[in-house]
Amino acid sequence: MKIARFSRVGFILAAAGSAVGLGNIWKFPYITGENGGGAFVFVYLITVLAIGFSVMLAEMLIGYLGRRDSVTSFEELAPRHKGAWKYGGFMSVAGLLIMTFYSVVIGWIFHYIAVAAIKLPDSVPAAESAFTHMLQEGVLTQLVYHTIAFLVVTAVLVRGIKGGIERLNLILMPMLFLIVGGMFLYALNLDGFSKAWAFMFQPEWHKLTSDSFVTAVGHAFFTLSLGMGAILTYSASLPKKSSLVRSALAVVALDTGIALLAGLMLFTFLFEYGAEPSAGPGLVFISLPAVFYEMGILGNFFAVIFFIALAFAGLTSAVSLVEPMVQYMIDRFKMPRFLAAVTVGLFFYFVGIIALLSNSSEYGQMLTFGSRNFFDWIDFITASIMLPLGGLIMAIFVGHIMEKERVESILKPQFGKLFGVWYFSLRYIAPVGLVTVMLHLMGILTF
Ligand code: PHE
């Protein structure tokens, strides 16, 4: 089976498009706010460097050498026990699950583009009640926008790697960089900027709890799209003579750069107008619209381009969440791409509706199990358990199972002397970090 190949820039933009998503612009600022700022950012940055980069490269290597869907790639590269290792590739189910709520959130963003253009809420309480109203009563509105997200993503997937995914990223990613960069430059001149800088980069260690430590590690995985085969599947289409090391560095740098720029920009606006940084998931949907309102017509303009950028970030990540499953069905079951894309699309569409309804006042009760509703359960199980577990499997696979000579023959020429440092961190640091996080989550290890 011949797999289409990205161009070199196409690959970097597609992988960066996968990594830079709602995680960077929606989630990172609010979890930074909730977890007290600087100390949390510090732990997150260390994790990205020490664990994130190592696992990203491992995941790229599996795709690049395997050249197939994630299941087949694992199977082919395992020196023994192929039948067992192929299950490593099934972690791509996580992407499909994430997509069920991711598509709903992209829907909210579409709705907010319209809100930003027409009428911004005039205060934080007004913004809060508008957001809560949309969640609890606006089932139809959400359904319409969730349907649009489903249609766009499925249409891109149907067109495949070159005509769909590469083209989408070549257009949307530069626009996203321009918008975030431009808004950052504007924020740089506001008084709130120095406060935002202090909030994000001056660690107050006492604010760091063991939970925020675990959140930071989980988020590092989520934001880099690691542990579920997105990067792996894209890497199967890498051009032949690519430098994996350089590509991984570029993707990690772009992802981290955008998260930091977006965070600084958002907190500047919030501090400038006296809003709270710890508002939680509603941060960009509640505090920010109210702040933009204060800025008058310029605020409407900023709000519109901000939500457009957020939609772009979301869409480029969304296609990468489900492409692994699509590729799997094409490779293993010889399904035509159209059929595979539509099947996968319909799955996340319908399960997404359950996620959407679980926030509503009418069906919320019915769809709440224990401490969380359906929507939050999926978020928790995927981001906190499945991705770290997938990352652990990849680290062990490349670090301990694949022949060292094979790994070395590809990466040593690209790394030079630093190969040993990477290999060590993949073999020991990443697994220990990931196991610690998982044990803590299960309540077995407390610190
Ligand atoms: N990295 C994306 C984000 O930050 C989410 C994602 C996770 C995409 C896993 C693909 C795979 O929003």
Coordinates of C-alpha atoms and ligand atoms in Angstrom, one line a residue:
M1 CA 0.0 0.0 0.0
K2 CA 1.5 3.3 -1.0
I3 CA 1.1 6.2 1.4
A4 CA 1.1 9.8 0.1
R5 CA 3.9 11.9 1.4
F6 CA 3.8 15.4 2.8
S7 CA 6.2 18.1 1.6
R8 CA 8.8 19.0 4.2
V9 CA 7.1 22.2 5.2
G10 CA 3.8 20.5 4.8
F11 CA 4.8 17.9 7.4
I12 CA 6.0 20.5 10.0
L13 CA 2.9 22.6 9.6
A14 CA 0.6 19.5 9.8
A15 CA 2.4 18.2 12.9
A16 CA 2.4 21.7 14.4
G17 CA -1.2 22.0 13.4
S18 CA -2.0 18.9 15.3
A19 CA 0.0 20.1 18.4
V20 CA -1.2 23.7 18.4
G21 CA -4.9 23.4 19.3
L22 CA -7.5 24.2 21.9
G23 CA -4.9 22.8 24.3
N24 CA -2.7 25.8 23.7
I25 CA -5.1 28.7 23.6
W26 CA -8.1 27.5 25.6
K27 CA -6.7 25.0 28.1
F28 CA -3.2 26.1 28.9
P29 CA -4.1 29.6 30.0
Y30 CA -7.0 28.4 32.2
I31 CA -5.1 25.6 33.9
T32 CA -2.2 28.0 34.4
G33 CA -4.6 30.3 36.1
E34 CA -6.1 27.6 38.2
N35 CA -2.8 26.3 39.3
G36 CA -1.3 29.5 40.4
G37 CA 0.9 30.6 37.4
G38 CA 4.7 30.5 37.4
A39 CA 5.5 27.4 39.3
F40 CA 3.0 25.4 37.1
V41 CA 4.5 26.9 33.9
F42 CA 7.9 25.9 35.1
V43 CA 6.9 22.2 35.7
Y44 CA 5.1 22.1 32.3
L45 CA 8.2 23.5 30.5
I46 CA 10.5 21.0 32.2
T47 CA 8.1 18.1 31.3
V48 CA 7.9 19.3 27.7
L49 CA 11.7 19.3 27.4
A50 CA 12.6 16.2 29.4
I51 CA 9.7 13.9 28.5
G52 CA 7.6 15.5 25.7
F53 CA 10.5 15.9 23.2
S54 CA 11.8 12.4 23.9
V55 CA 8.5 10.8 23.3
M56 CA 7.7 12.9 20.3
L57 CA 10.8 11.7 18.6
A58 CA 10.1 8.1 19.5
E59 CA 6.6 8.4 18.1
M60 CA 7.9 10.0 14.9
L61 CA 10.4 7.2 14.5
I62 CA 7.8 4.5 14.8
G63 CA 5.7 6.1 12.0
Y64 CA 8.7 6.9 9.8
L65 CA 10.0 3.4 9.9
G66 CA 6.7 1.6 10.1
R67 CA 5.2 3.6 7.2
R68 CA 1.7 2.3 7.9
D69 CA -1.2 2.9 10.3
S70 CA -0.3 2.8 14.0
V71 CA -1.3 -0.9 14.6
T72 CA 0.6 -2.2 11.6
S73 CA 3.6 -0.1 12.4
F74 CA 3.9 -1.5 15.9
E75 CA 3.4 -5.0 14.5
E76 CA 6.1 -4.6 11.9
L77 CA 8.7 -3.0 14.1
A78 CA 8.4 -5.3 17.0
P79 CA 11.4 -7.8 16.9
R80 CA 9.3 -10.4 18.7
H81 CA 5.8 -10.9 20.1
K82 CA 4.4 -9.0 17.2
G83 CA 0.8 -10.1 17.9
A84 CA 1.0 -8.5 21.4
W85 CA 2.7 -5.3 20.4
K86 CA 0.2 -4.5 17.7
Y87 CA -2.2 -3.6 20.5
G88 CA 0.2 -0.6 21.2
G89 CA -1.3 0.8 18.1
F90 CA -4.8 0.7 19.4
M91 CA -4.1 3.7 21.5
S92 CA -5.4 5.7 18.5
V93 CA -8.9 5.0 19.9
A94 CA -8.1 7.8 22.4
G95 CA -8.1 10.3 19.5
L96 CA -11.5 9.3 18.5
L97 CA -12.8 9.6 22.0
I98 CA -11.1 13.0 22.5
M99 CA -12.7 14.1 19.3
T100 CA -16.2 13.6 20.6
F101 CA -15.9 16.5 23.0
Y102 CA -13.3 18.4 21.0
S103 CA -15.9 18.8 18.2
V104 CA -18.4 20.2 20.6
V105 CA -15.9 22.7 21.9
I106 CA -15.1 23.7 18.3
G107 CA -18.8 24.2 18.0
W108 CA -18.9 26.7 20.9
I109 CA -16.1 28.6 19.2
F110 CA -18.0 28.9 16.0
H111 CA -20.9 30.2 18.0
Y112 CA -18.6 32.7 19.8
I113 CA -17.4 34.1 16.4
A114 CA -21.0 35.1 15.8
V115 CA -21.4 36.5 19.4
A116 CA -18.2 38.5 19.0
A117 CA -19.3 40.0 15.8
I118 CA -22.9 40.8 16.9
K119 CA -23.0 41.5 20.6
L120 CA -20.4 41.0 23.3
P121 CA -21.7 40.6 26.9
D122 CA -21.2 43.8 28.8
S123 CA -19.9 42.4 32.1
V124 CA -18.4 39.2 33.5
P125 CA -21.7 38.1 35.2
A126 CA -23.6 38.7 31.9
A127 CA -20.9 36.7 30.0
E128 CA -21.1 34.0 32.6
S129 CA -24.9 33.6 32.3
A130 CA -24.7 33.7 28.5
F131 CA -22.1 30.8 28.5
T132 CA -24.0 28.8 31.1
H133 CA -27.2 29.4 29.2
M134 CA -25.6 28.0 26.0
L135 CA -24.3 24.9 27.8
Q136 CA -27.5 24.1 29.7
E137 CA -30.3 25.4 27.4
G138 CA -28.7 26.0 24.1
V139 CA -28.8 22.3 22.9
L140 CA -30.0 23.2 19.5
T141 CA -27.4 26.0 18.9
Q142 CA -24.6 23.6 20.0
L143 CA -26.0 20.9 17.8
V144 CA -25.9 23.1 14.8
Y145 CA -22.3 24.1 15.3
H146 CA -21.2 20.6 16.3
T147 CA -22.7 19.5 13.0
I148 CA -20.7 22.1 11.1
A149 CA -17.5 21.0 12.8
F150 CA -18.3 17.4 11.9
L151 CA -18.9 18.3 8.2
V152 CA -15.7 20.3 7.9
V153 CA -13.5 17.7 9.5
T154 CA -15.0 14.8 7.6
A155 CA -14.7 16.7 4.3
V156 CA -11.0 17.3 5.0
L157 CA -10.4 13.7 5.9
V158 CA -12.1 12.4 2.8
R159 CA -9.6 14.4 0.7
G160 CA -6.7 12.6 2.3
I161 CA -3.1 13.6 3.3
K162 CA -2.1 15.9 0.4
G163 CA -5.3 17.5 -0.8
G164 CA -7.0 17.6 2.6
I165 CA -4.7 17.7 5.6
E166 CA -1.6 19.3 4.1
R167 CA -3.7 21.9 2.3
L168 CA -5.7 22.8 5.3
N169 CA -2.6 23.3 7.4
L170 CA -0.8 25.3 4.7
I171 CA -3.6 27.8 4.8
L172 CA -4.7 27.9 8.4
M173 CA -1.5 27.7 10.3
P174 CA 0.2 30.8 8.9
M175 CA -3.0 32.7 9.5
L176 CA -3.1 31.5 13.1
F177 CA 0.5 32.5 13.7
L178 CA -0.3 36.0 12.3
I179 CA -3.3 36.5 14.5
V180 CA -1.7 35.3 17.7
G181 CA 1.5 37.2 16.9
G182 CA -0.4 40.4 16.0
M183 CA -2.5 40.3 19.2
F184 CA 0.6 39.6 21.3
L185 CA 2.4 42.7 19.8
Y186 CA -0.6 44.8 20.8
A187 CA -0.7 43.3 24.3
L188 CA 3.0 44.1 24.7
N189 CA 2.2 47.8 24.8
L190 CA -0.4 47.5 27.5
D191 CA 0.3 48.1 31.2
G192 CA -1.1 44.7 32.1
F193 CA 1.7 43.0 30.3
S194 CA 4.2 43.2 33.1
K195 CA 1.7 41.7 35.5
A196 CA 1.0 38.9 33.0
W197 CA 4.7 38.3 32.7
A198 CA 5.2 38.1 36.5
F199 CA 2.2 35.8 36.8
M200 CA 3.5 33.4 34.2
F201 CA 7.2 33.4 35.0
Q202 CA 7.7 34.2 38.6
P203 CA 7.1 30.9 40.4
E204 CA 5.5 30.9 43.7
W205 CA 6.3 27.4 44.7
H206 CA 3.9 27.1 47.6
K207 CA 1.1 27.2 45.0
L208 CA 2.2 24.0 43.4
T209 CA 0.3 21.0 44.6
S210 CA 0.8 17.4 43.6
D211 CA -2.3 17.6 41.6
S212 CA -1.0 20.6 39.6
F213 CA 2.2 18.5 39.0
V214 CA 0.1 15.7 37.5
T215 CA -2.0 18.2 35.5
A216 CA 1.2 19.7 34.0
V217 CA 2.5 16.4 32.9
G218 CA -0.8 15.3 31.4
H219 CA -1.1 18.6 29.6
A220 CA 2.4 18.4 28.2
F221 CA 1.2 15.2 26.5
F222 CA -2.1 16.6 25.4
T223 CA -0.7 19.8 23.9
L224 CA 2.0 17.9 22.0
S225 CA -0.5 15.4 20.6
L226 CA 1.5 12.6 22.1
G227 CA 0.5 9.1 23.0
M228 CA -2.4 8.4 20.6
G229 CA -0.7 8.0 17.3
A230 CA -1.5 11.3 15.6
I231 CA 2.2 12.2 15.2
L232 CA 2.9 8.6 14.4
T233 CA 0.3 8.5 11.6
Y234 CA 1.5 11.8 10.1
S235 CA 5.1 10.6 10.3
A236 CA 4.3 7.6 8.1
S237 CA 4.0 10.2 5.4
L238 CA 7.2 12.0 6.1
P239 CA 9.4 12.7 3.1
K240 CA 12.1 10.1 2.7
K241 CA 15.2 12.1 3.7
S242 CA 13.7 14.1 6.6
S243 CA 15.5 15.0 9.8
L244 CA 13.3 13.6 12.5
V245 CA 15.3 15.4 15.2
R246 CA 14.9 18.8 13.6
S247 CA 11.2 18.2 12.8
A248 CA 10.5 17.2 16.4
L249 CA 12.4 20.3 17.7
A250 CA 10.4 22.6 15.4
V251 CA 7.1 21.1 16.4
V252 CA 7.8 21.3 20.1
A253 CA 9.2 24.9 19.7
L254 CA 6.1 26.1 17.8
D255 CA 3.7 24.5 20.2
T256 CA 5.4 25.9 23.3
G257 CA 5.9 29.2 21.7
I258 CA 2.2 29.6 20.8
A259 CA 1.1 28.5 24.2
L260 CA 3.3 31.1 25.9
L261 CA 2.4 33.9 23.5
A262 CA -1.3 33.1 23.9
G263 CA -1.0 32.9 27.6
L264 CA 0.8 36.2 28.0
M265 CA -1.6 37.9 25.6
L266 CA -4.7 36.6 27.4
F267 CA -3.5 37.4 30.9
T268 CA -2.4 40.9 29.7
F269 CA -6.0 41.6 28.6
L270 CA -7.4 40.1 31.8
F271 CA -5.1 42.1 34.1
E272 CA -5.5 45.3 32.1
Y273 CA -9.2 45.2 32.8
G274 CA -9.1 43.7 36.3
A275 CA -10.5 40.2 35.6
E276 CA -9.5 37.1 37.4
P277 CA -6.9 34.7 35.9
S278 CA -8.4 31.6 37.7
A279 CA -11.8 31.5 36.0
G280 CA -11.4 27.9 34.8
P281 CA -12.7 26.5 31.5
G282 CA -14.9 29.5 31.0
L283 CA -11.8 31.8 30.9
V284 CA -11.9 32.5 27.1
F285 CA -15.6 32.2 26.9
I286 CA -16.5 34.3 29.9
S287 CA -13.8 36.7 31.2
L288 CA -12.3 37.4 27.8
P289 CA -15.5 38.5 26.0
A290 CA -16.4 40.8 28.9
V291 CA -12.9 42.3 28.6
F292 CA -13.2 42.7 24.9
Y293 CA -16.5 44.5 25.5
E294 CA -14.6 47.2 27.5
M295 CA -12.4 47.9 24.5
G296 CA -15.3 49.1 22.3
I297 CA -15.3 48.4 18.6
L298 CA -11.6 47.4 18.6
G299 CA -12.7 44.8 21.1
N300 CA -15.2 43.4 18.7
F301 CA -12.6 43.2 16.1
F302 CA -10.1 41.4 18.4
A303 CA -12.8 39.1 19.7
V304 CA -13.7 38.0 16.2
I305 CA -10.2 37.3 15.0
F306 CA -9.3 35.7 18.3
F307 CA -12.2 33.2 18.0
I308 CA -11.3 32.6 14.4
A309 CA -7.8 31.8 15.4
L310 CA -9.1 29.5 18.0
A311 CA -11.3 27.7 15.5
F312 CA -8.3 27.3 13.1
A313 CA -6.2 25.8 15.9
G314 CA -9.1 23.5 16.8
L315 CA -9.8 22.3 13.3
T316 CA -6.2 21.5 12.4
S317 CA -5.9 19.4 15.6
A318 CA -9.2 17.8 15.1
V319 CA -8.3 16.2 11.8
S320 CA -5.2 14.7 13.4
L321 CA -7.3 13.3 16.2
V322 CA -9.2 11.0 13.9
E323 CA -6.8 10.5 10.9
P324 CA -5.1 7.6 12.8
M325 CA -8.4 5.7 12.9
V326 CA -9.1 6.5 9.3
Q327 CA -5.7 5.3 8.3
Y328 CA -6.2 2.1 10.3
M329 CA -9.4 1.3 8.6
I330 CA -7.9 2.0 5.1
D331 CA -4.8 -0.1 5.8
R332 CA -6.2 -3.0 7.7
F333 CA -9.6 -3.4 6.2
K334 CA -8.9 -2.0 2.7
M335 CA -11.7 0.4 3.1
P336 CA -12.0 3.2 0.6
R337 CA -10.9 6.5 2.2
F338 CA -14.4 8.0 1.8
L339 CA -16.1 5.2 3.7
A340 CA -13.4 5.2 6.4
A341 CA -13.7 8.9 6.9
V342 CA -17.5 9.0 7.0
T343 CA -17.7 6.0 9.4
V344 CA -15.2 7.6 11.8
G345 CA -16.9 11.0 11.4
L346 CA -20.4 9.6 12.2
F347 CA -19.0 7.9 15.3
F348 CA -17.6 11.1 16.8
Y349 CA -20.7 13.0 15.7
F350 CA -23.1 10.8 17.5
V351 CA -21.1 10.2 20.7
G352 CA -20.4 14.0 20.6
I353 CA -24.1 14.6 20.9
I354 CA -24.2 12.5 24.1
A355 CA -21.2 14.6 25.4
L356 CA -23.1 17.8 24.5
L357 CA -26.3 16.7 26.1
S358 CA -24.5 15.7 29.3
N359 CA -23.9 19.5 30.0
S360 CA -27.6 20.4 29.5
S361 CA -30.0 20.9 32.3
E362 CA -32.5 18.5 30.7
Y363 CA -30.3 15.5 30.3
G364 CA -27.4 16.3 32.5
Q365 CA -28.6 14.3 35.5
M366 CA -29.1 11.2 33.4
L367 CA -25.6 11.5 31.9
T368 CA -23.7 12.0 35.1
F369 CA -21.9 9.1 36.6
G370 CA -20.4 9.6 40.0
S371 CA -18.4 12.7 40.2
R372 CA -18.4 13.7 36.5
N373 CA -20.7 14.0 33.6
F374 CA -20.1 12.1 30.3
F375 CA -18.2 15.1 28.8
D376 CA -15.9 15.4 31.7
W377 CA -15.3 11.7 32.0
I378 CA -14.1 11.5 28.5
D379 CA -11.8 14.4 29.0
F380 CA -10.4 12.9 32.2
I381 CA -10.0 9.3 30.9
T382 CA -8.3 10.4 27.7
A383 CA -6.0 13.2 28.8
S384 CA -5.1 11.9 32.2
I385 CA -5.0 8.2 31.6
M386 CA -4.9 7.1 27.9
L387 CA -2.4 9.6 26.6
P388 CA 0.2 9.1 29.4
L389 CA -0.3 5.3 29.0
G390 CA 0.1 5.5 25.2
G391 CA 3.3 7.6 25.7
L392 CA 4.6 5.1 28.2
I393 CA 4.1 2.3 25.7
M394 CA 5.9 4.2 22.9
A395 CA 8.8 5.1 25.2
I396 CA 9.2 1.5 26.2
F397 CA 8.8 0.2 22.7
V398 CA 11.5 2.4 21.2
G399 CA 13.7 2.5 24.2
H400 CA 13.6 -1.1 25.3
I401 CA 12.0 -3.3 22.6
M402 CA 13.3 -2.1 19.2
E403 CA 16.9 -3.0 18.5
K404 CA 19.2 -0.2 19.6
E405 CA 21.2 -0.5 16.4
R406 CA 18.1 0.3 14.3
V407 CA 17.2 3.3 16.3
E408 CA 20.8 4.5 16.4
S409 CA 21.3 4.1 12.7
I410 CA 18.6 6.6 12.0
L411 CA 18.9 9.0 14.8
K412 CA 22.6 9.1 15.6
P413 CA 23.7 10.9 12.4
Q414 CA 21.0 13.5 13.1
F415 CA 21.8 13.9 16.8
G416 CA 25.6 13.6 17.0
K417 CA 26.8 13.3 20.5
L418 CA 23.4 14.1 22.1
F419 CA 22.0 10.8 21.0
G420 CA 22.9 9.2 24.3
V421 CA 21.1 11.9 26.3
W422 CA 17.9 11.5 24.4
Y423 CA 18.1 7.7 24.5
F424 CA 18.6 7.8 28.3
S425 CA 15.7 10.1 28.9
L426 CA 13.5 7.9 26.7
R427 CA 14.5 4.7 28.4
Y428 CA 14.4 6.0 32.0
I429 CA 13.2 9.5 32.7
A430 CA 10.0 9.4 30.5
P431 CA 8.8 6.0 31.9
V432 CA 9.5 6.9 35.5
G433 CA 7.7 10.3 35.1
L434 CA 4.8 8.7 33.4
V435 CA 4.4 5.8 35.8
T436 CA 4.5 8.3 38.7
V437 CA 1.8 10.3 37.2
M438 CA -0.5 7.3 36.6
L439 CA 0.1 5.9 40.1
H440 CA -0.8 9.2 41.6
L441 CA -4.0 9.4 39.5
M442 CA -5.0 6.0 40.7
G443 CA -4.5 7.2 44.2
I444 CA -1.8 4.6 44.8
L445 CA 1.0 7.0 45.2
T446 CA 0.5 10.3 47.0
F447 CA 3.1 13.0 47.3
Ligands
PHE1 N1 -2.6 18.9 20.8 C1 -4.0 19.2 20.6 C2 -4.3 20.5 21.5 O1 -3.4 21.0 22.1 C3 -4.9 18.1 21.0 C4 -4.6 16.8 20.5 C5 -4.2 15.7 21.3 C6 -4.5 16.6 19.1 C7 -3.9 14.5 20.8 C8 -4.1 15.3 18.6 C9 -3.8 14.3 19.5 O2 -5.4 20.9 21.5

